[in-house]
Coordinates of C-alpha atoms and ligand atoms in Angstrom, one line a residue:
X1 CA 83.9 71.5 114.8
X2 CA 81.4 73.9 116.5
X3 CA 83.1 76.1 119.0
X4 CA 86.6 74.6 118.7
X5 CA 89.0 76.0 121.2
X6 CA 92.7 76.3 121.8
X7 CA 94.5 76.3 125.1
X8 CA 97.4 78.8 125.7
X9 CA 99.4 79.9 128.7
X10 CA 99.4 83.5 129.7
X11 CA 101.3 85.7 132.2
X12 CA 102.3 83.7 135.3
X13 CA 101.2 80.5 133.6
X14 CA 97.6 81.6 133.5
X15 CA 95.6 78.9 131.5
X16 CA 93.5 80.6 128.8
X17 CA 90.9 78.8 126.6
X18 CA 90.2 80.7 123.4
X19 CA 87.4 79.9 120.8
X20 CA 88.9 79.7 117.3
X21 CA 85.7 80.2 115.2
X22 CA 84.1 83.3 113.7
X23 CA 81.9 85.1 116.2
X24 CA 78.5 85.4 114.5
X25 CA 75.1 85.7 116.3
X26 CA 76.8 85.3 119.7
X27 CA 78.2 81.9 118.7
X28 CA 81.6 80.8 117.6
X29 CA 81.3 79.0 114.2
X30 CA 83.8 77.7 111.7
X31 CA 84.1 79.4 108.4
X32 CA 81.5 78.1 105.9
X33 CA 84.2 76.4 103.8
X34 CA 86.4 75.6 106.9
X35 CA 89.2 78.0 105.8
X36 CA 91.7 78.7 108.5
X37 CA 94.6 81.0 109.3
X38 CA 97.7 79.8 111.2
X39 CA 98.9 82.1 114.0
X40 CA 102.5 82.5 115.1
X41 CA 103.9 83.7 118.4
X42 CA 106.3 86.4 117.2
X43 CA 108.5 86.0 120.3
X44 CA 109.3 82.4 119.4
X45 CA 108.5 82.2 115.7
X46 CA 106.5 79.0 116.6
X47 CA 103.0 78.0 115.8
X48 CA 100.5 79.4 118.3
X49 CA 96.9 78.6 117.1
X50 CA 94.7 78.0 114.1
X51 CA 91.7 80.2 113.7
X52 CA 88.8 80.4 111.2
X53 CA 89.3 82.7 108.2
X54 CA 86.2 84.5 107.0
X55 CA 85.5 84.4 103.3
X56 CA 83.0 86.5 101.4
X57 CA 80.1 84.2 102.3
X58 CA 81.0 84.4 106.1
X59 CA 81.1 88.2 105.8
X60 CA 77.7 88.2 104.2
X61 CA 76.4 86.1 107.1
X62 CA 77.9 88.4 109.7
X63 CA 76.4 91.5 108.0
X64 CA 73.0 89.8 107.7
X65 CA 73.1 89.1 111.4
X66 CA 74.0 92.7 112.2
X67 CA 71.3 94.0 109.9
X68 CA 68.7 92.0 111.7
X69 CA 70.0 93.0 115.1
X70 CA 69.9 96.7 114.1
X71 CA 66.1 96.7 113.9
X72 CA 65.9 96.1 117.6
X73 CA 69.2 97.6 118.8
X74 CA 68.4 101.1 117.4
X75 CA 65.2 101.1 119.5
X76 CA 66.8 99.7 122.6
X77 CA 66.6 102.3 125.4
X78 CA 69.9 104.2 125.5
X79 CA 70.2 103.6 129.2
X80 CA 70.1 99.8 128.4
X81 CA 72.9 100.3 125.8
X82 CA 74.8 102.2 128.4
X83 CA 74.4 99.4 130.9
X84 CA 75.7 96.8 128.5
X85 CA 78.7 98.9 127.5
X86 CA 79.5 99.4 131.2
X87 CA 79.0 95.6 131.9
X88 CA 81.5 94.8 129.1
X89 CA 84.0 97.3 130.7
X90 CA 83.6 95.6 134.1
X91 CA 84.2 92.1 132.6
X92 CA 87.3 93.3 130.7
X93 CA 88.6 94.9 134.0
X94 CA 88.1 91.7 135.9
X95 CA 89.6 89.5 133.3
X96 CA 92.3 91.9 132.1
X97 CA 95.2 89.4 132.5
X98 CA 93.6 87.0 130.0
X99 CA 93.2 89.6 127.3
X100 CA 96.6 91.3 127.9
X101 CA 98.2 87.8 127.8
X102 CA 96.6 87.2 124.4
X103 CA 98.0 90.5 123.0
X104 CA 101.4 89.4 124.3
X105 CA 101.2 86.0 122.7
X106 CA 100.1 86.8 119.2
X107 CA 101.0 90.5 118.8
X108 CA 104.2 90.5 120.9
X109 CA 103.0 93.5 123.0
X110 CA 104.5 93.6 126.5
X111 CA 101.9 92.2 128.9
X112 CA 102.4 95.2 131.2
X113 CA 101.9 97.6 128.4
X114 CA 98.8 95.9 127.3
X115 CA 97.4 95.9 130.8
X116 CA 98.3 99.6 131.3
X117 CA 97.5 101.1 127.9
X118 CA 95.4 98.8 125.7
X119 CA 93.2 97.2 128.3
X120 CA 93.0 100.5 130.3
X121 CA 92.0 102.4 127.2
X122 CA 89.4 99.8 126.3
X123 CA 87.8 100.1 129.8
X124 CA 88.0 103.9 129.7
X125 CA 86.3 104.1 126.3
X126 CA 83.5 101.7 127.1
X127 CA 82.7 103.7 130.2
X128 CA 83.0 107.1 128.5
X129 CA 80.9 106.1 125.5
X130 CA 78.4 104.2 127.7
X131 CA 77.8 107.6 129.4
X132 CA 77.2 109.1 126.0
X133 CA 74.4 106.7 125.0
X134 CA 71.6 108.7 126.5
X135 CA 73.1 112.1 125.4
X136 CA 73.1 111.7 121.7
X137 CA 70.8 114.7 121.1
X138 CA 70.2 117.3 118.4
X139 CA 69.4 121.0 118.4
X140 CA 66.2 123.1 118.1
X141 CA 66.3 125.8 115.4
X142 CA 64.1 128.7 114.5
X143 CA 62.8 128.9 110.8
X144 CA 60.3 131.3 109.3
X145 CA 57.5 128.7 109.2
X146 CA 58.0 127.6 112.8
X147 CA 60.8 125.5 114.0
X148 CA 63.1 122.7 113.1
X149 CA 65.1 120.2 115.1
X150 CA 67.8 117.8 114.4
X151 CA 68.0 114.2 115.3
X152 CA 71.3 112.3 115.5
X153 CA 70.3 108.8 114.2
X154 CA 72.3 105.6 114.1
X155 CA 73.7 104.9 110.6
X156 CA 72.9 101.1 110.5
X157 CA 75.3 98.2 110.1
X158 CA 78.8 99.5 110.5
X159 CA 82.2 97.8 110.1
X160 CA 85.6 98.2 111.7
X161 CA 88.8 97.1 110.1
X162 CA 91.6 96.9 112.7
X163 CA 95.4 96.7 112.4
X164 CA 97.8 94.6 114.5
X165 CA 99.7 97.1 116.5
X166 CA 97.2 97.9 119.4
X167 CA 94.3 95.8 118.3
X168 CA 92.1 95.7 121.5
X169 CA 92.3 99.5 122.0
X170 CA 91.6 100.4 118.4
X171 CA 88.7 97.9 118.2
X172 CA 87.1 99.5 121.3
X173 CA 87.7 103.1 120.0
X174 CA 85.3 102.2 117.2
X175 CA 82.9 99.7 118.8
X176 CA 82.1 101.7 121.9
X177 CA 80.8 104.9 120.2
X178 CA 79.2 103.0 117.4
X179 CA 77.1 100.9 119.8
X180 CA 76.3 103.8 122.1
X181 CA 74.9 105.6 119.1
X182 CA 72.6 102.7 118.2
X183 CA 74.6 101.0 115.4
X184 CA 75.4 97.4 115.1
X185 CA 78.9 96.4 114.0
X186 CA 81.0 93.7 112.2
X187 CA 84.6 93.8 113.3
X188 CA 87.3 92.5 111.0
X189 CA 90.3 91.6 113.2
X190 CA 93.9 91.7 112.2
X191 CA 94.9 88.3 110.7
X192 CA 98.2 88.3 112.5
X193 CA 96.8 88.7 116.0
X194 CA 93.1 88.1 116.4
X195 CA 93.1 86.2 119.7
X196 CA 92.2 89.3 121.9
X197 CA 88.9 89.6 120.0
X198 CA 88.1 85.9 120.2
X199 CA 88.1 86.5 124.0
X200 CA 86.2 89.8 123.5
X201 CA 83.4 87.8 121.8
X202 CA 83.1 85.6 124.8
X203 CA 82.9 88.7 127.1
X204 CA 80.2 90.3 124.8
X205 CA 78.0 87.3 125.4
X206 CA 78.6 87.3 129.1
X207 CA 77.8 91.1 129.3
X208 CA 74.4 90.3 127.8
X209 CA 74.5 91.9 124.4
X210 CA 71.8 90.5 122.0
X211 CA 73.0 88.3 119.2
X212 CA 74.2 90.2 116.1
X213 CA 74.9 93.5 117.8
X214 CA 78.5 92.7 117.5
X215 CA 79.9 90.1 115.0
X216 CA 83.6 89.5 114.9
X217 CA 85.3 87.9 111.9
X218 CA 89.0 87.2 111.5
X219 CA 90.1 87.0 107.9
X220 CA 92.6 88.1 105.3
X221 CA 92.5 91.7 104.3
X222 CA 92.0 91.2 100.6
X223 CA 89.3 88.7 101.3
X224 CA 87.2 89.6 104.4
X225 CA 88.3 93.2 104.6
X226 CA 87.6 93.7 101.0
X227 CA 84.2 92.0 101.2
X228 CA 83.2 94.4 104.0
X229 CA 84.4 97.4 102.1
X230 CA 82.4 96.4 99.1
X231 CA 79.3 95.3 101.0
X232 CA 76.0 97.0 100.0
X233 CA 74.5 96.6 103.4
X234 CA 77.4 98.1 105.4
X235 CA 76.6 101.8 105.8
X236 CA 79.9 103.0 107.4
X237 CA 83.4 101.6 107.7
X238 CA 86.0 102.8 110.0
X239 CA 89.5 101.7 109.0
X240 CA 92.8 102.0 110.8
X241 CA 95.8 100.8 109.0
X242 CA 98.2 101.7 106.2
X243 CA 97.6 104.5 103.7
X244 CA 97.7 102.1 100.7
X245 CA 94.9 99.9 102.1
X246 CA 93.0 103.0 103.3
X247 CA 92.8 104.2 99.7
X248 CA 91.5 100.8 98.6
X249 CA 88.7 101.0 101.3
X250 CA 87.8 104.4 100.1
X251 CA 87.7 103.2 96.4
X252 CA 85.5 100.3 97.4
X253 CA 83.0 102.6 99.0
X254 CA 82.9 104.7 95.8
X255 CA 82.4 101.5 93.8
X256 CA 79.6 100.1 96.0
X257 CA 77.1 102.1 98.1
X258 CA 79.1 105.2 99.0
X259 CA 79.2 104.1 102.6
X260 CA 80.7 106.6 105.0
X261 CA 84.4 106.1 105.5
X262 CA 86.7 107.0 108.3
X263 CA 90.4 106.5 107.7
X264 CA 93.0 106.5 110.5
X265 CA 96.3 106.0 108.6
X266 CA 100.0 106.2 109.2
X267 CA 102.2 108.9 110.6
X268 CA 105.7 110.3 110.7
X269 CA 105.4 112.3 113.9
X270 CA 107.8 115.1 114.7
X271 CA 109.0 115.6 118.3
X272 CA 110.4 119.1 118.5
X273 CA 112.8 119.9 121.4
X274 CA 113.7 123.5 122.1
X275 CA 116.7 124.4 124.2
X276 CA 114.6 125.8 127.1
X277 CA 112.7 122.5 127.5
X278 CA 112.8 120.5 130.8
X279 CA 115.7 118.3 129.9
X280 CA 114.8 115.0 131.7
X281 CA 111.1 115.3 130.6
X282 CA 112.1 115.9 126.9
X283 CA 114.5 112.9 127.0
X284 CA 111.9 110.7 128.7
X285 CA 109.1 111.4 126.2
X286 CA 111.2 111.5 123.0
X287 CA 112.7 108.1 124.1
X288 CA 109.3 106.6 124.8
X289 CA 107.9 108.1 121.6
X290 CA 110.0 105.8 119.4
X291 CA 110.6 102.7 121.6
X292 CA 107.2 101.9 123.2
X293 CA 105.6 99.0 121.4
X294 CA 108.7 98.8 119.3
X295 CA 107.8 102.0 117.6
X296 CA 104.9 100.2 116.0
X297 CA 102.6 103.1 116.9
X298 CA 100.9 105.4 114.4
X299 CA 101.7 108.4 116.6
X300 CA 105.4 107.4 117.0
X301 CA 107.7 110.4 117.4
X302 CA 109.9 109.0 114.7
X303 CA 111.4 112.4 113.6
X304 CA 113.2 114.1 116.4
X305 CA 114.2 117.8 115.8
X306 CA 116.5 119.2 118.4
X307 CA 117.7 122.9 118.7
X308 CA 121.3 123.2 117.6
X309 CA 122.4 124.7 121.0
X310 CA 121.6 121.4 122.8
X311 CA 121.9 119.0 119.9
X312 CA 125.2 117.2 120.6
X313 CA 124.4 116.6 124.3
X314 CA 120.8 115.5 123.5
X315 CA 122.0 113.0 120.8
X316 CA 124.5 111.5 123.3
X317 CA 122.0 111.1 126.1
X318 CA 119.2 109.9 123.9
X319 CA 121.5 107.2 122.5
X320 CA 122.7 106.2 126.0
X321 CA 119.1 106.0 127.1
X322 CA 117.6 104.0 124.2
X323 CA 120.4 101.8 122.9
X324 CA 120.0 99.0 125.4
X325 CA 116.8 97.0 126.1
X326 CA 115.9 93.6 127.6
X327 CA 114.6 91.6 124.7
X328 CA 112.6 88.5 125.4
X329 CA 109.3 87.0 126.5
X330 CA 106.6 89.8 126.4
X331 CA 104.7 88.0 129.2
X332 CA 107.6 88.6 131.7
X333 CA 107.8 91.8 133.7
X334 CA 111.6 92.1 133.4
X335 CA 111.3 92.2 129.6
X336 CA 111.5 95.8 128.3
X337 CA 111.1 95.0 124.6
X338 CA 109.2 92.3 122.8
X339 CA 109.4 91.2 119.2
X340 CA 108.1 93.1 116.2
X341 CA 105.0 91.5 114.8
X342 CA 106.5 89.3 112.0
X343 CA 109.6 88.4 110.1
X344 CA 108.3 90.5 107.2
X345 CA 108.0 93.6 109.4
X346 CA 111.5 93.0 110.9
X347 CA 113.0 92.8 107.4
X348 CA 111.1 95.8 106.3
X349 CA 112.4 97.9 109.2
X350 CA 116.0 96.7 108.8
X351 CA 115.9 97.5 105.0
X352 CA 115.8 101.2 106.1
X353 CA 119.3 100.9 107.7
X354 CA 121.3 100.9 104.5
X355 CA 119.0 103.6 103.1
X356 CA 119.8 105.7 106.2
X357 CA 123.5 105.2 105.7
X358 CA 123.3 105.9 102.0
X359 CA 121.6 109.2 102.7
X360 CA 124.7 110.3 104.7
X361 CA 123.1 110.0 108.2
X362 CA 125.1 108.7 111.1
X363 CA 124.0 105.5 112.8
X364 CA 124.1 106.0 116.5
X365 CA 123.1 102.6 117.7
X366 CA 121.2 99.4 116.6
X367 CA 120.5 98.7 113.0
X368 CA 120.3 95.0 113.3
X369 CA 118.1 92.0 114.4
X370 CA 118.7 90.7 117.9
X371 CA 119.6 87.0 118.0
X372 CA 118.7 85.1 121.1
X373 CA 120.0 81.6 121.9
X374 CA 117.2 80.4 124.1
X375 CA 113.6 79.4 123.4
X376 CA 113.2 82.8 121.8
X377 CA 115.8 82.2 119.2
X378 CA 113.1 82.3 116.5
X379 CA 111.7 85.6 117.7
X380 CA 111.5 88.7 115.5
X381 CA 113.6 91.1 117.7
X382 CA 114.9 94.3 116.3
X383 CA 117.4 96.5 118.2
X384 CA 116.4 100.0 119.0
X385 CA 117.9 102.0 116.2
X386 CA 118.7 105.7 115.9
X387 CA 120.3 107.9 113.2
X388 CA 121.6 111.4 113.8
X389 CA 122.3 114.3 111.3
X390 CA 119.5 113.0 109.1
X391 CA 118.8 115.1 106.0
X392 CA 115.2 116.4 105.6
X393 CA 114.8 114.6 102.3
X394 CA 116.3 111.3 103.4
X395 CA 113.9 108.3 103.1
X396 CA 114.3 107.6 106.9
X397 CA 113.0 111.2 107.5
X398 CA 110.1 110.9 105.1
X399 CA 108.7 107.3 105.1
X400 CA 106.8 105.6 107.9
X401 CA 109.1 102.8 109.2
X402 CA 106.8 101.5 111.9
X403 CA 109.6 100.2 114.1
X404 CA 112.0 101.3 116.9
X405 CA 113.8 103.6 114.5
X406 CA 114.5 107.3 115.3
X407 CA 115.7 109.9 112.8
X408 CA 117.3 112.9 114.6
X409 CA 118.2 116.3 113.1
X410 CA 119.2 119.7 114.4
X411 CA 117.4 123.0 113.8
X412 CA 118.2 126.6 114.5
X413 CA 115.0 128.6 114.5
X414 CA 111.3 128.2 115.3
X415 CA 110.3 129.0 111.7
X416 CA 112.8 126.4 110.3
X417 CA 111.5 123.6 112.5
X418 CA 107.9 124.3 111.8
X419 CA 108.6 124.1 108.0
X420 CA 110.5 120.8 108.6
X421 CA 107.7 119.4 110.8
X422 CA 105.2 120.1 108.0
X423 CA 107.4 118.8 105.2
X424 CA 105.6 115.4 105.1
X425 CA 102.6 113.9 103.5
X426 CA 101.4 112.8 107.0
X427 CA 99.7 114.8 109.7
X428 CA 98.7 112.5 112.6
X429 CA 100.5 113.5 115.8
X430 CA 103.3 115.9 116.9
X431 CA 105.0 116.9 120.1
X432 CA 106.8 120.1 121.2
X433 CA 109.0 120.5 124.2
X434 CA 109.5 124.0 125.6
X435 CA 108.8 126.1 128.7
X436 CA 108.0 129.2 126.6
X437 CA 104.2 129.4 126.5
X438 CA 104.2 131.8 123.6
X439 CA 106.4 129.5 121.5
X440 CA 104.3 126.5 122.5
X441 CA 101.2 128.3 121.3
X442 CA 102.7 129.4 118.0
X443 CA 104.1 125.9 117.2
X444 CA 100.9 124.0 118.2
X445 CA 99.0 126.4 115.9
X446 CA 101.4 126.1 112.9
X447 CA 102.1 122.3 112.9
X448 CA 99.7 120.4 110.6
X449 CA 98.5 117.4 112.7
X450 CA 95.4 115.9 114.2
X451 CA 97.0 116.0 117.7
X452 CA 99.9 117.9 119.2
X453 CA 101.1 117.5 122.7
X454 CA 103.2 120.0 124.7
X455 CA 105.8 118.6 127.0
X456 CA 104.6 115.0 126.6
X457 CA 104.1 112.6 123.7
X458 CA 101.3 110.5 122.3
X459 CA 98.9 110.4 125.1
X460 CA 95.3 109.3 124.3
X461 CA 92.2 110.0 126.3
X462 CA 88.6 108.8 125.7
X463 CA 87.2 112.3 125.9
X464 CA 89.7 113.8 123.4
X465 CA 89.3 113.4 119.6
X466 CA 92.0 111.4 117.8
X467 CA 92.7 111.2 114.1
X468 CA 94.8 112.7 111.3
X469 CA 95.0 115.4 108.6
X470 CA 96.6 115.3 105.2
X471 CA 97.4 111.7 104.1
X472 CA 97.0 110.4 107.7
X473 CA 93.3 110.3 107.0
X474 CA 90.1 111.8 108.1
X475 CA 87.5 111.3 110.8
X476 CA 88.0 111.0 114.5
X477 CA 88.0 108.3 117.1
X478 CA 87.1 109.2 120.7
X479 CA 85.6 112.3 122.2
X480 CA 82.3 113.9 121.3
X481 CA 83.5 114.0 117.7
X482 CA 83.3 110.2 117.5
X483 CA 79.6 110.3 118.4
X484 CA 79.1 112.7 115.5
X485 CA 81.1 110.3 113.2
X486 CA 78.8 107.4 114.1
X487 CA 75.5 109.1 113.5
X488 CA 73.6 110.7 110.7
X489 CA 71.9 114.1 111.2
X490 CA 68.3 114.4 110.2
X491 CA 66.6 117.8 110.1
X492 CA 62.9 117.8 111.0
X493 CA 60.9 120.9 110.0
X494 CA 57.5 122.0 111.2
X495 CA 55.3 124.5 109.4
X496 CA 53.5 125.9 112.5
X497 CA 51.2 128.1 110.5
X498 CA 49.2 125.2 109.1
X499 CA 48.7 123.3 112.4
Ligands
NAD501 P1 97.3 97.2 106.9 O1 96.7 98.4 106.2 O2 98.1 96.2 106.2 O3 96.1 96.4 107.6 C1 95.1 97.0 108.4 C2 93.8 96.1 108.3 O4 93.3 96.2 107.0 C3 94.0 94.6 108.6 O5 92.9 94.2 109.3 C4 94.1 94.0 107.2 O6 93.7 92.7 107.2 C5 93.1 94.9 106.5 N1 93.2 94.9 105.0 C6 94.3 94.6 104.3 N2 94.0 94.7 103.0 C7 92.7 95.0 102.9 C8 91.9 95.3 101.8 N3 92.3 95.2 100.5 N4 90.6 95.7 102.0 C9 90.2 95.9 103.3 N5 91.0 95.6 104.4 C10 92.2 95.2 104.2 O7 98.0 97.9 108.2 P2 98.8 97.1 109.3 O8 100.1 96.7 108.8 O9 97.9 96.1 110.0 O10 99.0 98.3 110.4 C11 100.1 99.2 110.3 C12 99.6 100.5 109.7 O11 98.5 101.0 110.4 C13 100.6 101.6 109.8 O12 100.7 102.4 108.6 C14 100.1 102.5 110.9 O13 100.6 103.8 111.0 C15 98.7 102.4 110.8 N6 98.0 102.7 112.0 C16 97.3 103.9 112.1 C17 96.6 104.2 113.3 C18 95.9 105.5 113.4 O14 95.0 105.6 114.3 N7 96.1 106.5 112.6 C19 96.7 103.4 114.4 C20 97.4 102.2 114.3 C21 98.0 101.9 113.1

């Protein structure tokens, strides 16, 4: 049973062998009690693979491995840590089609999108944070007795809990800065789509990381995720996922060892279109903002507010642009839309359609599952859906749907749209479209969000901090802020008068 594997076919028929065990101490091993999870291909609804499911005892084993590795890793020269992160980036770059195919097969992400965004972001972040490894410095300060300086020290064994919507990218957002700063890490992968990380484990060995620096466990949230959140030897946990589970992780920290917690939770992003905006650019980004990855993106521009003077024309052209899509095999370049992650998620999204109608909003297009009559007949396809004239208090304007589901409403004035944009418990991302720089400045200042883009939507960059405010969570991935998140500050003070 040691290092059991499964064979799958990726883009262009690429044969891929994936280890199915838990990745602990640089080896793939079965779960101690041989528990497994069955994986489905969401594009076909058919069985894809069986992988090991970590239980509490497996999590303990992974944490013990990372605890041991930390003693050496924290003292490993930063330039060596940099070289290992860069080596991992190079391997991912060379073998990108394998990892992108795996995201297509178990997460339903379009192969081309995974290659461009998820794999691209993984490589960019590994290189960016590799560069940080030898720059994690403190400050020198004057005090009456002499001087003080601060050290940014690694925290210890850290954990990442990852959702299913962009799993490789989100894993690397956490792994790269944590390792650069000298921490070791246990990654809990999403139980619906862990195959990308099974391949990542293989690449980590090939890059030359010592055993235990990274351990990767797939497992159910309430079993493996919960065991990590409660663990007394885990010193920091970075969670990306739903607000409800985020609260549970925070409560587990409070019950256990008060580990540091970073929460990247959901969103209900406003895209605000003023009548002076570049028309084609605003249409392009607002359309992408709610259709890319089937809208299963935390920064999705799911609330679209359009100035009343251009509202009717915008609604018509937005609908014409987004109503149609080519649903099918995520591995094929001609497919423009893959499945949503699961039948449960499909049903959850579609349950908002009657709620939208009941609120008095007008269904522009979509609102139903797509039925295919070929080998993808069992796939979980959802038509792009949009409602216009949506009331501010309608559930489809307030709740995160996490699907290809746009809620559009008109506004008259800048003050009105700012108030509407902020009328939500979330505060992750927002976008504003205008050519008036004064208005762009005022709106970006007034909207409560961790990120706001002007004349584009949802871009992410390794050097730019990413995270939320309000109930979208706290803490930041990426940028210099991430290095601060993954270190503790120690103040060292010298009394020079007694030397
Ligand atoms: P989820 O909260 O159901 O699961 C996220 C992860 O938490 C999974 O690995 C799951 O196994 C684990 N988990 C579940 N129960 C747990 C528990 N009791 N203790 C510890 N871990 C547990 O979320 P999801 O459905 O996988 O992802 C969708 C959600 O993620 C959406 O709300 C979306 O907005 C959010 N998200 C946020 C960001 C961001 O950066 N802000 C990015 C992507 C997704």
